[in-house]
Amino acid sequence: QVQLVESGGGLVQAGGSLRLSCAASGLTFSSYVMGWFRQAPGKERVFVTAINWSGGGTSYLDSVKGRFTISRDNAKNTVYIQMNSLKPEDTAVYYCAAGRSWDGSTIYKPGEYDYWGQGTQVTVSS
């Protein structure tokens, strides 16, 4: 069984911070690119950030650059997203995902990921 189990979501005031975690099991974690996506009500699921196998490469949605940081701990089979300076427009369900390729033209596409977490709600009050 492959599982991606998320934690850390919640309600935070604008300007605050949250750290989301996604613990993976049932797969060789270091063989997977890990990404975070988010989906607001009535909106499409969109790419937020991704990190390559070793953690040496990262990519971010322009609107979160400088505020969000993705990291991974392969020894713990866990990927994190540290979210600082949160804004109401960051409110969404956040999903972690695992994929096999690191390609700048495709890592932002949900269809390129093989496994998904259950999603965790992040609400930023305005």
Tab-separated table of N, CA and C in Angstrom:
chain	number	residue	atom	x	y	z
A	1	GLN	N	0.828	-1.179	0.000
A	1	GLN	CA	0.000	0.000	0.000
A	1	GLN	C	0.876	1.247	0.000
A	2	VAL	N	0.549	2.167	-0.864
A	2	VAL	CA	1.199	3.461	-0.891
A	2	VAL	C	0.298	4.450	-0.175
A	3	GLN	N	0.867	5.145	0.770
A	3	GLN	CA	0.127	6.158	1.508
A	3	GLN	C	0.935	7.430	1.615
A	4	LEU	N	0.269	8.537	1.412
A	4	LEU	CA	0.809	9.850	1.712
A	4	LEU	C	-0.121	10.463	2.751
A	5	VAL	N	0.388	10.659	3.943
A	5	VAL	CA	-0.426	11.101	5.066
A	5	VAL	C	-0.001	12.502	5.462
A	6	GLU	N	-0.919	13.438	5.318
A	6	GLU	CA	-0.633	14.835	5.578
A	6	GLU	C	-1.050	15.226	6.986
A	7	SER	N	-0.376	16.232	7.493
A	7	SER	CA	-0.724	16.801	8.785
A	7	SER	C	-0.272	18.250	8.814
A	8	GLY	N	-0.803	18.995	9.754
A	8	GLY	CA	-0.349	20.356	9.983
A	8	GLY	C	-1.269	21.454	9.508
A	9	GLY	N	-2.341	21.104	8.819
A	9	GLY	CA	-3.270	22.122	8.373
A	9	GLY	C	-4.046	22.720	9.530
A	10	GLY	N	-4.685	23.828	9.263
A	10	GLY	CA	-5.463	24.486	10.290
A	10	GLY	C	-5.829	25.886	9.894
A	11	LEU	N	-6.271	26.631	10.876
A	11	LEU	CA	-6.680	28.019	10.694
A	11	LEU	C	-5.614	28.929	11.265
A	12	VAL	N	-5.238	29.936	10.498
A	12	VAL	CA	-4.216	30.875	10.933
A	12	VAL	C	-4.603	32.267	10.454
A	13	GLN	N	-4.215	33.268	11.203
A	13	GLN	CA	-4.472	34.641	10.794
A	13	GLN	C	-3.488	35.083	9.715
A	14	ALA	N	-3.927	36.028	8.900
A	14	ALA	CA	-3.048	36.584	7.881
A	14	ALA	C	-1.740	37.048	8.499
A	15	GLY	N	-0.647	36.720	7.821
A	15	GLY	CA	0.677	37.034	8.324
A	15	GLY	C	1.301	35.929	9.147
A	16	GLY	N	0.524	34.939	9.509
A	16	GLY	CA	1.016	33.841	10.311
A	16	GLY	C	1.680	32.762	9.491
A	17	SER	N	2.036	31.681	10.167
A	17	SER	CA	2.787	30.599	9.547
A	17	SER	C	2.180	29.249	9.875
A	18	LEU	N	2.373	28.321	8.971
A	18	LEU	CA	2.039	26.925	9.177
A	18	LEU	C	3.107	26.070	8.522
A	19	ARG	N	3.333	24.903	9.064
A	19	ARG	CA	4.159	23.912	8.409
A	19	ARG	C	3.346	22.651	8.200
A	20	LEU	N	3.229	22.237	6.952
A	20	LEU	CA	2.549	21.008	6.603
A	20	LEU	C	3.572	19.900	6.414
A	21	SER	N	3.198	18.713	6.828
A	21	SER	CA	4.035	17.538	6.648
A	21	SER	C	3.284	16.498	5.839
A	22	CYS	N	4.011	15.723	5.077
A	22	CYS	CA	3.438	14.607	4.336
A	22	CYS	C	4.371	13.425	4.493
A	23	ALA	N	3.912	12.422	5.207
A	23	ALA	CA	4.699	11.224	5.462
A	23	ALA	C	4.309	10.141	4.473
A	24	ALA	N	5.293	9.611	3.771
A	24	ALA	CA	5.057	8.613	2.739
A	24	ALA	C	5.430	7.229	3.231
A	25	SER	N	4.675	6.248	2.774
A	25	SER	CA	4.993	4.858	3.049
A	25	SER	C	4.571	4.006	1.861
A	26	GLY	N	5.170	2.824	1.748
A	26	GLY	CA	4.824	1.913	0.679
A	26	GLY	C	5.507	2.189	-0.645
A	27	LEU	N	6.457	3.101	-0.656
A	27	LEU	CA	7.216	3.411	-1.856
A	27	LEU	C	8.640	3.769	-1.465
A	28	THR	N	9.530	3.710	-2.436
A	28	THR	CA	10.906	4.133	-2.200
A	28	THR	C	10.930	5.652	-2.298
A	29	PHE	N	10.868	6.285	-1.149
A	29	PHE	CA	10.636	7.720	-1.084
A	29	PHE	C	11.662	8.515	-1.881
A	30	SER	N	12.930	8.135	-1.779
A	30	SER	CA	13.988	8.896	-2.436
A	30	SER	C	13.942	8.789	-3.961
A	31	SER	N	13.128	7.896	-4.492
A	31	SER	CA	12.974	7.758	-5.939
A	31	SER	C	11.886	8.660	-6.502
A	32	TYR	N	11.227	9.416	-5.644
A	32	TYR	CA	10.088	10.214	-6.065
A	32	TYR	C	10.326	11.704	-5.906
A	33	VAL	N	9.948	12.418	-6.945
A	33	VAL	CA	9.743	13.854	-6.841
A	33	VAL	C	8.495	14.075	-5.995
A	34	MET	N	8.572	15.022	-5.087
A	34	MET	CA	7.436	15.328	-4.236
A	34	MET	C	6.949	16.738	-4.516
A	35	GLY	N	5.642	16.865	-4.600
A	35	GLY	CA	5.047	18.157	-4.880
A	35	GLY	C	3.913	18.484	-3.935
A	36	TRP	N	3.596	19.763	-3.887
A	36	TRP	CA	2.421	20.251	-3.174
A	36	TRP	C	1.544	21.013	-4.150
A	37	PHE	N	0.268	20.720	-4.101
A	37	PHE	CA	-0.747	21.407	-4.884
A	37	PHE	C	-1.801	21.957	-3.934
A	38	ARG	N	-2.601	22.883	-4.429
A	38	ARG	CA	-3.696	23.382	-3.614
A	38	ARG	C	-4.924	23.605	-4.482
A	39	GLN	N	-6.073	23.522	-3.844
A	39	GLN	CA	-7.334	23.693	-4.537
A	39	GLN	C	-8.296	24.457	-3.644
A	40	ALA	N	-8.710	25.605	-4.115
A	40	ALA	CA	-9.707	26.405	-3.430
A	40	ALA	C	-11.087	26.041	-3.960
A	41	PRO	N	-12.140	26.294	-3.188
A	41	PRO	CA	-13.494	25.961	-3.651
A	41	PRO	C	-13.813	26.588	-4.998
A	42	GLY	N	-14.299	25.767	-5.914
A	42	GLY	CA	-14.661	26.246	-7.232
A	42	GLY	C	-13.502	26.503	-8.164
A	43	LYS	N	-12.288	26.177	-7.743
A	43	LYS	CA	-11.098	26.421	-8.546
A	43	LYS	C	-10.423	25.105	-8.911
A	44	GLU	N	-9.576	25.164	-9.924
A	44	GLU	CA	-8.785	24.000	-10.304
A	44	GLU	C	-7.660	23.771	-9.306
A	45	ARG	N	-7.219	22.533	-9.249
A	45	ARG	CA	-6.051	22.211	-8.448
A	45	ARG	C	-4.810	22.761	-9.137
A	46	VAL	N	-4.014	23.511	-8.403
A	46	VAL	CA	-2.862	24.177	-8.987
A	46	VAL	C	-1.584	23.816	-8.241
A	47	PHE	N	-0.511	23.850	-8.983
A	47	PHE	CA	0.819	23.576	-8.456
A	47	PHE	C	1.254	24.663	-7.495
A	48	VAL	N	1.866	24.257	-6.398
A	48	VAL	CA	2.425	25.196	-5.441
A	48	VAL	C	3.949	25.107	-5.421
A	49	THR	N	4.465	23.906	-5.237
A	49	THR	CA	5.904	23.723	-5.146
A	49	THR	C	6.246	22.256	-5.335
A	50	ALA	N	7.488	21.982	-5.699
A	50	ALA	CA	7.974	20.616	-5.821
A	50	ALA	C	9.448	20.574	-5.494
A	51	ILE	N	9.914	19.386	-5.150
A	51	ILE	CA	11.306	19.164	-4.784
A	51	ILE	C	11.770	17.859	-5.405
A	52	ASN	N	13.001	17.860	-5.905
A	52	ASN	CA	13.480	16.667	-6.580
A	52	ASN	C	13.941	15.608	-5.590
A	53	TRP	N	14.489	14.524	-6.112
A	53	TRP	CA	14.740	13.324	-5.317
A	53	TRP	C	15.626	13.579	-4.108
A	54	SER	N	16.688	14.338	-4.299
A	54	SER	CA	17.652	14.567	-3.232
A	54	SER	C	17.375	15.829	-2.438
A	55	GLY	N	16.489	16.666	-2.931
A	55	GLY	CA	16.228	17.939	-2.292
A	55	GLY	C	17.033	19.092	-2.845
A	56	GLY	N	17.913	18.821	-3.812
A	56	GLY	CA	18.760	19.861	-4.358
A	56	GLY	C	18.097	20.768	-5.363
A	57	GLY	N	16.945	20.374	-5.863
A	57	GLY	CA	16.215	21.189	-6.809
A	57	GLY	C	14.812	21.459	-6.319
A	58	THR	N	14.377	22.698	-6.449
A	58	THR	CA	13.033	23.078	-6.033
A	58	THR	C	12.407	23.974	-7.082
A	59	SER	N	11.093	24.029	-7.066
A	59	SER	CA	10.342	24.896	-7.952
A	59	SER	C	9.143	25.428	-7.193
A	60	TYR	N	8.771	26.682	-7.466
A	60	TYR	CA	7.689	27.327	-6.744
A	60	TYR	C	6.766	28.093	-7.673
A	61	LEU	N	5.493	28.096	-7.305
A	61	LEU	CA	4.540	29.026	-7.887
A	61	LEU	C	5.009	30.446	-7.586
A	62	ASP	N	4.928	31.325	-8.572
A	62	ASP	CA	5.447	32.678	-8.398
A	62	ASP	C	4.870	33.383	-7.170
A	63	SER	N	3.598	33.193	-6.909
A	63	SER	CA	2.952	33.923	-5.831
A	63	SER	C	3.370	33.467	-4.438
A	64	VAL	N	4.081	32.348	-4.333
A	64	VAL	CA	4.529	31.885	-3.020
A	64	VAL	C	6.033	31.991	-2.846
A	65	LYS	N	6.753	32.388	-3.876
A	65	LYS	CA	8.205	32.524	-3.771
A	65	LYS	C	8.566	33.528	-2.683
A	66	GLY	N	9.514	33.145	-1.857
A	66	GLY	CA	9.929	33.991	-0.758
A	66	GLY	C	9.097	33.821	0.488
A	67	ARG	N	7.961	33.149	0.384
A	67	ARG	CA	7.102	32.912	1.535
A	67	ARG	C	7.040	31.441	1.929
A	68	PHE	N	7.021	30.569	0.933
A	68	PHE	CA	6.917	29.135	1.181
A	68	PHE	C	8.258	28.470	0.899
A	69	THR	N	8.562	27.445	1.663
A	69	THR	CA	9.774	26.667	1.461
A	69	THR	C	9.438	25.187	1.535
A	70	ILE	N	9.803	24.458	0.494
A	70	ILE	CA	9.627	23.019	0.495
A	70	ILE	C	10.937	22.360	0.917
A	71	SER	N	10.834	21.285	1.657
A	71	SER	CA	12.006	20.527	2.054
A	71	SER	C	11.617	19.061	2.186
A	72	ARG	N	12.614	18.213	2.221
A	72	ARG	CA	12.333	16.796	2.416
A	72	ARG	C	13.396	16.174	3.302
A	73	ASP	N	12.996	15.164	4.019
A	73	ASP	CA	13.892	14.384	4.850
A	73	ASP	C	13.730	12.941	4.411
A	74	ASN	N	14.645	12.496	3.564
A	74	ASN	CA	14.512	11.153	3.021
A	74	ASN	C	14.663	10.068	4.082
A	75	ALA	N	15.403	10.368	5.142
A	75	ALA	CA	15.537	9.408	6.231
A	75	ALA	C	14.218	9.196	6.964
A	76	LYS	N	13.355	10.199	6.934
A	76	LYS	CA	12.055	10.116	7.582
A	76	LYS	C	10.918	9.912	6.593
A	77	ASN	N	11.235	9.798	5.316
A	77	ASN	CA	10.219	9.622	4.269
A	77	ASN	C	9.137	10.702	4.354
A	78	THR	N	9.576	11.930	4.549
A	78	THR	CA	8.638	13.016	4.787
A	78	THR	C	9.028	14.243	3.976
A	79	VAL	N	8.030	14.897	3.418
A	79	VAL	CA	8.209	16.173	2.742
A	79	VAL	C	7.427	17.223	3.514
A	80	TYR	N	7.972	18.432	3.554
A	80	TYR	CA	7.393	19.524	4.310
A	80	TYR	C	7.171	20.735	3.420
A	81	ILE	N	6.224	21.545	3.809
A	81	ILE	CA	6.104	22.872	3.233
A	81	ILE	C	5.941	23.851	4.388
A	82	GLN	N	6.914	24.726	4.525
A	82	GLN	CA	6.858	25.795	5.508
A	82	GLN	C	6.221	27.002	4.839
A	83	MET	N	5.126	27.466	5.390
A	83	MET	CA	4.362	28.560	4.802
A	83	MET	C	4.386	29.738	5.763
A	84	ASN	N	5.041	30.796	5.352
A	84	ASN	CA	5.144	32.011	6.148
A	84	ASN	C	4.400	33.148	5.465
A	85	SER	N	4.143	34.189	6.222
A	85	SER	CA	3.473	35.382	5.701
A	85	SER	C	2.209	35.013	4.937
A	86	LEU	N	1.417	34.175	5.535
A	86	LEU	CA	0.232	33.652	4.859
A	86	LEU	C	-0.777	34.753	4.568
A	87	LYS	N	-1.432	34.601	3.439
A	87	LYS	CA	-2.433	35.539	2.966
A	87	LYS	C	-3.769	34.834	2.820
A	88	PRO	N	-4.880	35.561	2.900
A	88	PRO	CA	-6.182	34.915	2.705
A	88	PRO	C	-6.278	34.146	1.396
A	89	GLU	N	-5.635	34.615	0.353
A	89	GLU	CA	-5.683	33.922	-0.922
A	89	GLU	C	-4.928	32.601	-0.932
A	90	ASP	N	-4.191	32.300	0.130
A	90	ASP	CA	-3.568	30.989	0.279
A	90	ASP	C	-4.549	29.942	0.793
A	91	THR	N	-5.731	30.357	1.191
A	91	THR	CA	-6.723	29.431	1.711
A	91	THR	C	-7.090	28.398	0.654
A	92	ALA	N	-6.960	27.130	1.001
A	92	ALA	CA	-7.222	26.046	0.068
A	92	ALA	C	-7.025	24.724	0.792
A	93	VAL	N	-7.439	23.659	0.135
A	93	VAL	CA	-7.019	22.328	0.541
A	93	VAL	C	-5.672	22.063	-0.112
A	94	TYR	N	-4.701	21.687	0.694
A	94	TYR	CA	-3.353	21.424	0.207
A	94	TYR	C	-3.128	19.922	0.120
A	95	TYR	N	-2.608	19.486	-1.019
A	95	TYR	CA	-2.362	18.079	-1.289
A	95	TYR	C	-0.887	17.842	-1.564
A	96	CYS	N	-0.345	16.784	-0.999
A	96	CYS	CA	0.981	16.361	-1.410
A	96	CYS	C	0.855	15.268	-2.453
A	97	ALA	N	1.868	15.154	-3.278
A	97	ALA	CA	1.841	14.213	-4.383
A	97	ALA	C	3.240	13.693	-4.660
A	98	ALA	N	3.310	12.484	-5.196
A	98	ALA	CA	4.573	11.836	-5.530
A	98	ALA	C	4.598	11.489	-7.009
A	99	GLY	N	5.682	11.847	-7.682
A	99	GLY	CA	5.857	11.544	-9.089
A	99	GLY	C	7.254	11.057	-9.371
A	100	ARG	N	7.481	10.604	-10.600
A	100	ARG	CA	8.743	9.958	-10.939
A	100	ARG	C	9.723	10.853	-11.670
A	101	SER	N	9.252	11.895	-12.311
A	101	SER	CA	10.118	12.690	-13.164
A	101	SER	C	10.319	14.093	-12.620
A	102	TRP	N	11.457	14.671	-12.964
A	102	TRP	CA	11.769	16.048	-12.658
A	102	TRP	C	11.967	16.754	-13.994
A	103	ASP	N	10.929	17.408	-14.434
A	103	ASP	CA	10.910	18.067	-15.726
A	103	ASP	C	10.159	19.372	-15.545
A	104	GLY	N	10.818	20.462	-15.812
A	104	GLY	CA	10.221	21.762	-15.581
A	104	GLY	C	8.961	22.028	-16.371
A	105	SER	N	8.758	21.306	-17.453
A	105	SER	CA	7.579	21.509	-18.276
A	105	SER	C	6.379	20.711	-17.801
A	106	THR	N	6.581	19.773	-16.886
A	106	THR	CA	5.495	18.895	-16.473
A	106	THR	C	5.264	18.814	-14.974
A	107	ILE	N	6.211	19.232	-14.151
A	107	ILE	CA	6.054	19.045	-12.715
A	107	ILE	C	4.898	19.841	-12.137
A	108	TYR	N	4.418	20.828	-12.860
A	108	TYR	CA	3.298	21.622	-12.386
A	108	TYR	C	1.951	21.002	-12.737
A	109	LYS	N	1.947	19.885	-13.455
A	109	LYS	CA	0.715	19.260	-13.911
A	109	LYS	C	0.291	18.144	-12.957
A	110	PRO	N	-0.911	18.232	-12.393
A	110	PRO	CA	-1.361	17.166	-11.486
A	110	PRO	C	-1.312	15.774	-12.100
A	111	GLY	N	-1.591	15.669	-13.401
A	111	GLY	CA	-1.618	14.380	-14.062
A	111	GLY	C	-0.286	13.670	-14.132
A	112	GLU	N	0.794	14.363	-13.840
A	112	GLU	CA	2.118	13.765	-13.874
A	112	GLU	C	2.490	13.089	-12.558
A	113	TYR	N	1.652	13.162	-11.571
A	113	TYR	CA	1.929	12.564	-10.269
A	113	TYR	C	1.150	11.273	-10.091
A	114	ASP	N	1.799	10.304	-9.471
A	114	ASP	CA	1.239	8.967	-9.359
A	114	ASP	C	0.415	8.762	-8.093
A	115	TYR	N	0.796	9.408	-7.021
A	115	TYR	CA	0.158	9.203	-5.737
A	115	TYR	C	-0.155	10.533	-5.094
A	116	TRP	N	-1.239	10.548	-4.333
A	116	TRP	CA	-1.729	11.769	-3.710
A	116	TRP	C	-2.111	11.542	-2.265
A	117	GLY	N	-1.881	12.549	-1.468
A	117	GLY	CA	-2.379	12.539	-0.115
A	117	GLY	C	-3.853	12.881	-0.068
A	118	GLN	N	-4.394	12.845	1.126
A	118	GLN	CA	-5.825	13.057	1.311
A	118	GLN	C	-6.226	14.522	1.280
A	119	GLY	N	-5.273	15.397	1.399
A	119	GLY	CA	-5.536	16.818	1.453
A	119	GLY	C	-5.728	17.305	2.878
A	120	THR	N	-5.234	18.487	3.150
A	120	THR	CA	-5.408	19.097	4.456
A	120	THR	C	-5.810	20.559	4.264
A	121	GLN	N	-6.780	20.980	5.043
A	121	GLN	CA	-7.334	22.321	4.883
A	121	GLN	C	-6.436	23.357	5.532
A	122	VAL	N	-6.122	24.390	4.778
A	122	VAL	CA	-5.436	25.566	5.295
A	122	VAL	C	-6.374	26.749	5.113
A	123	THR	N	-6.703	27.402	6.201
A	123	THR	CA	-7.578	28.558	6.156
A	123	THR	C	-6.850	29.749	6.760
A	124	VAL	N	-6.753	30.813	5.998
A	124	VAL	CA	-6.094	32.037	6.446
A	124	VAL	C	-7.166	33.099	6.590
A	125	SER	N	-7.369	33.560	7.794
A	125	SER	CA	-8.428	34.515	8.065
A	125	SER	C	-8.067	35.897	7.561
A	126	SER	N	-9.075	36.624	7.130
A	126	SER	CA	-8.892	37.959	6.583
A	126	SER	C	-9.525	39.012	7.468
